[in-house]
Coordinates of C-alpha atoms and ligand atoms in Angstrom, one line a residue:
X1 CA 44.6 97.7 233.1
X2 CA 42.5 95.1 231.3
X3 CA 43.8 96.7 228.1
X4 CA 47.3 95.9 229.1
X5 CA 46.3 92.2 229.6
X6 CA 44.7 92.2 226.2
X7 CA 47.8 93.6 224.6
X8 CA 50.0 91.0 226.4
X9 CA 47.9 88.2 225.0
X10 CA 48.2 89.7 221.5
X11 CA 51.9 89.9 221.7
X12 CA 52.2 86.3 223.0
X13 CA 50.0 85.0 220.2
X14 CA 52.1 86.8 217.6
X15 CA 55.4 85.6 219.0
X16 CA 54.0 82.0 218.8
X17 CA 53.2 82.7 215.2
X18 CA 56.7 83.9 214.5
X19 CA 58.0 80.6 216.0
X20 CA 55.9 78.7 213.6
X21 CA 57.1 80.8 210.7
X22 CA 60.7 80.1 211.5
X23 CA 59.9 76.4 211.5
X24 CA 58.0 76.4 208.1
X25 CA 59.1 73.9 205.5
X26 CA 60.2 74.2 201.9
X27 CA 57.8 75.0 199.1
X28 CA 55.9 71.9 197.9
X29 CA 57.3 70.3 194.8
X30 CA 54.1 69.0 193.0
X31 CA 56.1 66.9 190.6
X32 CA 57.1 64.7 193.6
X33 CA 53.6 64.1 194.8
X34 CA 51.9 60.8 193.8
X35 CA 48.6 62.5 193.8
X36 CA 47.5 66.2 193.9
X37 CA 44.2 66.7 195.7
X38 CA 42.3 69.8 194.5
X39 CA 39.8 70.9 197.0
X40 CA 36.8 72.6 195.6
X41 CA 35.1 75.0 198.0
X42 CA 31.8 76.3 196.7
X43 CA 31.1 79.2 199.0
X44 CA 28.0 81.5 199.1
X45 CA 25.6 83.1 196.6
X46 CA 26.6 82.3 193.0
X47 CA 29.7 80.4 194.4
X48 CA 28.1 76.9 194.2
X49 CA 26.9 77.6 190.6
X50 CA 30.2 78.8 189.2
X51 CA 32.3 76.2 191.0
X52 CA 30.0 73.4 189.8
X53 CA 30.5 74.7 186.2
X54 CA 34.3 74.8 186.7
X55 CA 34.3 71.3 188.2
X56 CA 32.5 69.9 185.1
X57 CA 35.0 71.5 182.9
X58 CA 37.9 70.2 185.0
X59 CA 36.4 66.7 185.0
X60 CA 36.7 66.6 181.2
X61 CA 40.0 68.4 181.0
X62 CA 41.6 66.2 183.6
X63 CA 39.8 62.9 182.8
X64 CA 43.0 60.9 182.2
X65 CA 44.7 62.2 185.4
X66 CA 41.5 61.6 187.5
X67 CA 41.2 58.0 186.0
X68 CA 44.9 57.3 186.8
X69 CA 44.5 58.7 190.3
X70 CA 47.2 61.4 190.0
X71 CA 44.6 64.1 190.5
X72 CA 41.6 64.1 192.7
X73 CA 38.8 66.7 192.6
X74 CA 37.4 66.8 196.2
X75 CA 34.3 68.8 197.2
X76 CA 34.6 70.6 200.4
X77 CA 31.2 71.5 201.8
X78 CA 30.2 73.8 204.6
X79 CA 32.1 77.0 204.0
X80 CA 28.7 78.8 203.8
X81 CA 27.5 81.8 205.7
X82 CA 24.6 79.7 207.2
X83 CA 26.9 77.1 208.6
X84 CA 29.5 79.6 209.7
X85 CA 26.9 81.6 211.6
X86 CA 25.3 78.4 213.1
X87 CA 28.7 77.3 214.4
X88 CA 29.9 80.8 215.1
X89 CA 33.2 80.0 213.4
X90 CA 34.8 81.9 210.6
X91 CA 35.9 78.6 209.1
X92 CA 34.2 75.7 210.9
X93 CA 36.7 73.3 212.4
X94 CA 35.7 70.2 210.4
X95 CA 35.8 72.3 207.2
X96 CA 39.3 73.5 208.0
X97 CA 40.4 70.0 208.7
X98 CA 39.0 68.8 205.3
X99 CA 40.7 71.7 203.6
X100 CA 44.0 70.8 205.2
X101 CA 43.8 67.3 203.6
X102 CA 44.0 68.9 200.2
X103 CA 47.1 70.3 198.4
X104 CA 45.5 73.2 196.5
X105 CA 42.1 74.9 196.7
X106 CA 39.8 76.3 194.2
X107 CA 37.5 78.6 196.1
X108 CA 34.3 80.2 195.2
X109 CA 33.4 83.6 196.8
X110 CA 32.4 83.6 200.5
X111 CA 30.3 86.3 202.1
X112 CA 31.8 88.5 204.8
X113 CA 29.3 90.0 207.2
X114 CA 29.6 93.8 207.4
X115 CA 27.9 96.5 209.4
X116 CA 24.2 96.5 208.7
X117 CA 24.0 92.9 207.5
X118 CA 22.3 91.8 210.7
X119 CA 24.7 88.9 211.1
X120 CA 27.3 88.2 213.7
X121 CA 30.6 90.0 213.1
X122 CA 32.5 87.0 211.7
X123 CA 36.0 87.6 210.2
X124 CA 36.4 87.3 206.5
X125 CA 36.8 83.5 205.6
X126 CA 39.4 84.5 203.0
X127 CA 41.6 86.3 205.5
X128 CA 41.2 83.5 208.0
X129 CA 42.2 80.9 205.4
X130 CA 45.2 82.9 204.3
X131 CA 46.3 83.0 207.9
X132 CA 45.4 79.4 208.8
X133 CA 47.1 77.9 205.7
X134 CA 49.9 80.5 205.9
X135 CA 49.3 81.7 202.4
X136 CA 51.9 84.4 202.7
X137 CA 52.2 85.6 199.1
X138 CA 49.4 87.1 197.2
X139 CA 50.7 87.3 193.6
X140 CA 48.7 89.5 191.3
X141 CA 49.9 90.0 187.7
X142 CA 48.7 92.9 185.6
X143 CA 49.6 93.2 181.9
X144 CA 48.6 95.8 179.3
X145 CA 50.5 94.9 176.2
X146 CA 49.6 98.0 174.2
X147 CA 51.1 100.2 176.9
X148 CA 54.1 97.9 177.4
X149 CA 53.0 97.4 181.0
X150 CA 53.9 94.1 182.7
X151 CA 53.6 94.3 186.5
X152 CA 53.7 91.5 189.1
X153 CA 52.7 92.4 192.6
X154 CA 53.9 90.4 195.5
X155 CA 51.6 91.4 198.3
X156 CA 52.4 90.1 201.8
X157 CA 49.2 88.3 202.7
X158 CA 49.2 87.4 206.4
X159 CA 50.6 90.4 208.3
X160 CA 50.4 94.2 208.5
X161 CA 47.0 95.6 209.4
X162 CA 45.4 92.2 208.6
X163 CA 47.2 90.1 211.3
X164 CA 45.1 91.5 214.1
X165 CA 42.4 93.1 212.0
X166 CA 39.6 91.7 214.0
X167 CA 41.4 92.0 217.4
X168 CA 41.6 95.8 217.8
X169 CA 40.4 97.3 221.1
X170 CA 37.8 99.9 221.9
X171 CA 39.0 101.9 224.9
X172 CA 35.6 102.8 226.2
X173 CA 33.6 105.0 223.8
X174 CA 36.3 107.6 223.3
X175 CA 39.0 105.8 221.5
X176 CA 39.8 102.7 219.3
X177 CA 43.1 101.2 218.6
X178 CA 44.0 98.7 215.9
X179 CA 47.4 97.0 215.4
X180 CA 49.9 96.5 212.6
X181 CA 52.4 93.7 212.7
X182 CA 55.5 93.2 210.7
X183 CA 57.8 90.2 211.4
X184 CA 61.3 89.5 210.2
X185 CA 60.5 86.0 209.0
X186 CA 57.3 87.2 207.4
X187 CA 59.0 90.0 205.5
X188 CA 62.0 88.0 204.4
X189 CA 60.0 85.3 202.8
X190 CA 57.8 87.7 200.7
X191 CA 60.9 89.6 199.7
X192 CA 62.6 86.4 198.7
X193 CA 59.5 85.3 196.7
X194 CA 59.5 88.6 194.8
X195 CA 63.3 88.5 194.0
X196 CA 63.2 84.9 193.0
X197 CA 60.4 85.7 190.6
X198 CA 62.3 88.7 189.3
X199 CA 65.4 86.6 188.8
X200 CA 63.5 83.8 187.0
X201 CA 61.9 86.2 184.7
X202 CA 64.9 88.0 183.2
X203 CA 66.1 89.9 186.2
X204 CA 63.3 92.4 186.3
X205 CA 63.5 95.5 188.4
X206 CA 62.0 95.2 191.9
X207 CA 60.3 98.1 193.6
X208 CA 59.7 98.1 197.3
X209 CA 56.6 100.0 198.4
X210 CA 56.1 101.3 202.0
X211 CA 55.3 104.4 204.0
X212 CA 58.4 104.0 206.1
X213 CA 58.7 107.7 206.7
X214 CA 55.6 107.5 208.9
X215 CA 55.2 103.9 209.9
X216 CA 58.8 103.8 211.1
X217 CA 58.8 100.5 213.0
X218 CA 56.7 98.2 210.8
X219 CA 57.3 99.6 207.4
X220 CA 60.8 100.6 208.4
X221 CA 61.5 96.9 209.1
X222 CA 59.9 95.9 205.8
X223 CA 62.0 98.3 203.8
X224 CA 65.3 97.5 205.4
X225 CA 64.8 93.7 205.2
X226 CA 63.8 93.9 201.6
X227 CA 67.1 95.7 200.8
X228 CA 68.9 93.1 202.9
X229 CA 67.3 90.3 200.8
X230 CA 68.2 92.3 197.7
X231 CA 71.9 91.8 198.5
X232 CA 71.5 88.1 197.5
X233 CA 70.5 89.3 194.0
X234 CA 73.2 91.7 192.9
X235 CA 72.1 91.5 189.3
X236 CA 68.7 92.9 190.0
X237 CA 67.9 96.6 190.0
X238 CA 66.0 97.6 193.2
X239 CA 64.5 100.8 194.4
X240 CA 61.7 101.9 196.7
X241 CA 58.8 104.3 196.7
X242 CA 56.3 105.4 199.3
X243 CA 52.8 104.1 198.7
X244 CA 51.2 107.5 197.9
X245 CA 53.6 108.4 195.1
X246 CA 53.4 104.8 193.9
X247 CA 49.6 105.2 193.4
X248 CA 50.4 108.3 191.4
X249 CA 53.2 106.8 189.3
X250 CA 51.0 103.8 188.2
X251 CA 49.0 106.2 186.0
X252 CA 52.0 108.3 184.9
X253 CA 53.1 107.4 181.4
X254 CA 55.6 106.4 180.3
X255 CA 57.3 105.9 183.7
X256 CA 54.7 103.3 184.7
X257 CA 55.9 100.9 182.0
X258 CA 59.3 100.9 183.6
X259 CA 58.0 99.2 186.8
X260 CA 58.1 95.4 186.8
X261 CA 57.9 93.6 190.2
X262 CA 56.5 95.2 193.3
X263 CA 56.8 93.9 196.8
X264 CA 54.4 95.5 199.3
X265 CA 53.0 95.0 202.8
X266 CA 49.5 93.7 203.0
X267 CA 47.2 96.7 203.1
X268 CA 49.2 98.8 200.5
X269 CA 49.1 95.7 198.4
X270 CA 45.4 95.4 198.7
X271 CA 44.9 99.0 197.6
X272 CA 47.5 99.3 194.9
X273 CA 46.5 96.0 193.2
X274 CA 42.9 97.2 192.9
X275 CA 44.3 100.3 191.2
X276 CA 46.5 98.3 188.9
X277 CA 43.6 96.0 188.0
X278 CA 41.5 98.9 187.2
X279 CA 44.2 100.3 184.9
X280 CA 44.2 96.9 183.2
X281 CA 40.4 97.1 182.6
X282 CA 38.6 96.4 185.8
X283 CA 39.0 94.5 189.1
X284 CA 37.2 91.6 187.5
X285 CA 39.9 91.1 184.9
X286 CA 42.8 90.4 187.4
X287 CA 43.9 87.1 188.7
X288 CA 45.1 86.4 192.2
X289 CA 47.0 83.5 193.7
X290 CA 47.4 83.0 197.4
X291 CA 50.5 81.0 197.9
X292 CA 52.2 79.4 200.9
X293 CA 54.9 76.8 201.3
X294 CA 52.5 73.9 201.8
X295 CA 49.2 75.1 200.3
X296 CA 47.9 77.4 197.6
X297 CA 44.4 78.9 197.1
X298 CA 43.0 80.1 193.9
X299 CA 39.8 82.1 193.9
X300 CA 37.4 84.1 191.8
X301 CA 38.1 87.8 192.2
X302 CA 34.5 88.9 192.5
X303 CA 32.1 88.5 195.4
X304 CA 29.2 86.1 196.0
X305 CA 26.6 88.4 194.2
X306 CA 23.8 87.8 196.7
X307 CA 21.6 90.2 194.6
X308 CA 21.8 87.9 191.6
X309 CA 20.4 85.0 193.8
X310 CA 17.7 87.2 195.3
X311 CA 16.5 88.3 191.9
X312 CA 16.5 84.8 190.6
X313 CA 19.4 85.3 188.1
X314 CA 21.6 82.5 189.5
X315 CA 21.3 80.4 186.4
X316 CA 23.1 83.3 184.5
X317 CA 26.2 83.5 186.7
X318 CA 29.4 83.9 184.8
X319 CA 32.1 81.4 185.9
X320 CA 35.0 83.1 183.9
X321 CA 36.8 84.3 186.9
X322 CA 36.9 81.0 188.7
X323 CA 37.9 79.2 185.4
X324 CA 40.8 81.7 185.2
X325 CA 41.7 80.8 188.8
X326 CA 41.6 77.1 187.8
X327 CA 44.0 78.0 184.9
X328 CA 46.5 79.6 187.4
X329 CA 46.1 76.6 189.7
X330 CA 47.0 74.2 186.9
X331 CA 50.1 76.2 186.2
X332 CA 51.0 76.2 189.9
X333 CA 50.9 72.4 190.1
X334 CA 53.0 72.1 187.0
X335 CA 50.2 71.2 184.5
X336 CA 51.1 73.9 182.0
X337 CA 49.8 71.9 179.1
X338 CA 46.3 71.6 180.6
X339 CA 46.4 75.3 181.7
X340 CA 47.0 76.3 178.1
X341 CA 44.2 74.2 176.8
X342 CA 41.8 75.6 179.5
X343 CA 42.6 79.2 178.8
X344 CA 42.4 78.6 175.0
X345 CA 38.9 77.0 175.4
X346 CA 37.7 79.8 177.7
X347 CA 38.8 82.5 175.3
X348 CA 37.2 80.7 172.3
X349 CA 34.0 80.1 174.2
X350 CA 33.8 83.7 175.3
X351 CA 34.0 84.8 171.7
X352 CA 30.7 83.2 171.0
X353 CA 29.0 83.8 174.3
X354 CA 27.3 86.8 175.8
X355 CA 27.4 86.5 179.6
X356 CA 25.2 89.4 180.7
X357 CA 24.2 87.9 184.1
X358 CA 20.5 88.0 183.2
X359 CA 18.1 86.5 180.7
X360 CA 19.3 88.7 177.9
X361 CA 22.4 86.6 177.6
X362 CA 23.7 83.0 178.0
X363 CA 23.2 80.8 181.0
X364 CA 25.9 79.2 183.1
X365 CA 25.0 75.9 181.6
X366 CA 25.6 77.2 178.1
X367 CA 28.9 78.6 179.2
X368 CA 29.9 75.2 180.6
X369 CA 29.0 73.3 177.4
X370 CA 30.7 75.9 175.2
X371 CA 34.0 75.7 177.2
X372 CA 33.9 71.9 177.2
X373 CA 33.3 71.8 173.5
X374 CA 36.4 73.9 172.9
X375 CA 38.8 71.9 175.1
Ligands
IPM401 C1 41.3 91.1 198.3 C2 40.1 91.5 199.1 C3 40.1 91.0 200.5 C4 41.3 91.7 201.2 C5 38.9 91.2 201.3 C6 37.7 90.5 200.6 C7 39.0 90.7 202.7 O1 39.9 92.9 199.0 O2 41.6 89.9 198.2 O3 42.1 92.0 197.9 O4 41.1 92.8 201.7 O5 42.4 91.2 201.2
MG402 MG1 41.3 93.9 197.8

């Protein structure tokens, strides 16, 4: 019977979340803000090294805005595994409060304890921040010009298997149950984001990805609500595929070049975007934006590389991914001009650098100087 009580609590919490979703405001219009506060969260492992490099670059790139007070770079300390374990909080309360004072976040990698790490089983800080800041859209573009591939994935980022990922229940030793949650408000807003993007980018085709033949309630709801939202966009071609055949079709030429925008529930989005990134050239090559109506978080794609630190190679960490995240952040806050300069400088610098992550190549410091020189 205690299981029933546990389930009751879960349902109540999720219903409370739905209420909050229904009350969520409009998307932030950054052009209307007097000042945009960019929170820089350094994270674990090589996180502090690459974010410090990126910060130095941004200080030069945004010198005028910082001097005029329209942009502030603000360091957010304490999202480290040591502090999280000491406080036994996934995101310590004071850190979360400081984060919520910012408009956008540039975040270094944070470590997630796994089985065998000898650490308490804390939830992923990323997943927690996505939920806490209600960053409902994980937008991941993939482009392979020579194959005429131009995909944009709209992965729902707060629901599905992730909503209660750390709240499953063991029923004694014999059975374990996890939960999957799909809400009407949560689905409609990701569908709307995908269709708006498709509309604003030349009425691209939208493909809905589910496994609604099996997950009849949750994916069934996702699928039917996406089609309902599609009715507001009669000029857009829309279709749907199951996730298994989607995985196959992504590597089927030339059909794969006919896909454009995808809208997917959380876990399928997680898996399919790794596949898509690999097709593009590797998971390290893809960018990812976590977007909500009030906040947005931009992060390096890779992990905290604890081995590099252990082996004393921290000074050779490669900040490319976080710099690309900064570029996407600048676009998001409407500073397209600065984003173009930054990506140009990064590409030019990378032409002359050899970042091997060890003493055979360039150091992080040399990377930083080279990008700054090319700004
Ligand atoms: C991602 C990652 C995360 C996820 C992990 C680190 C929790 O795989 O951003 O795709 O599963 O969402
Ligand atoms: Mg993933």
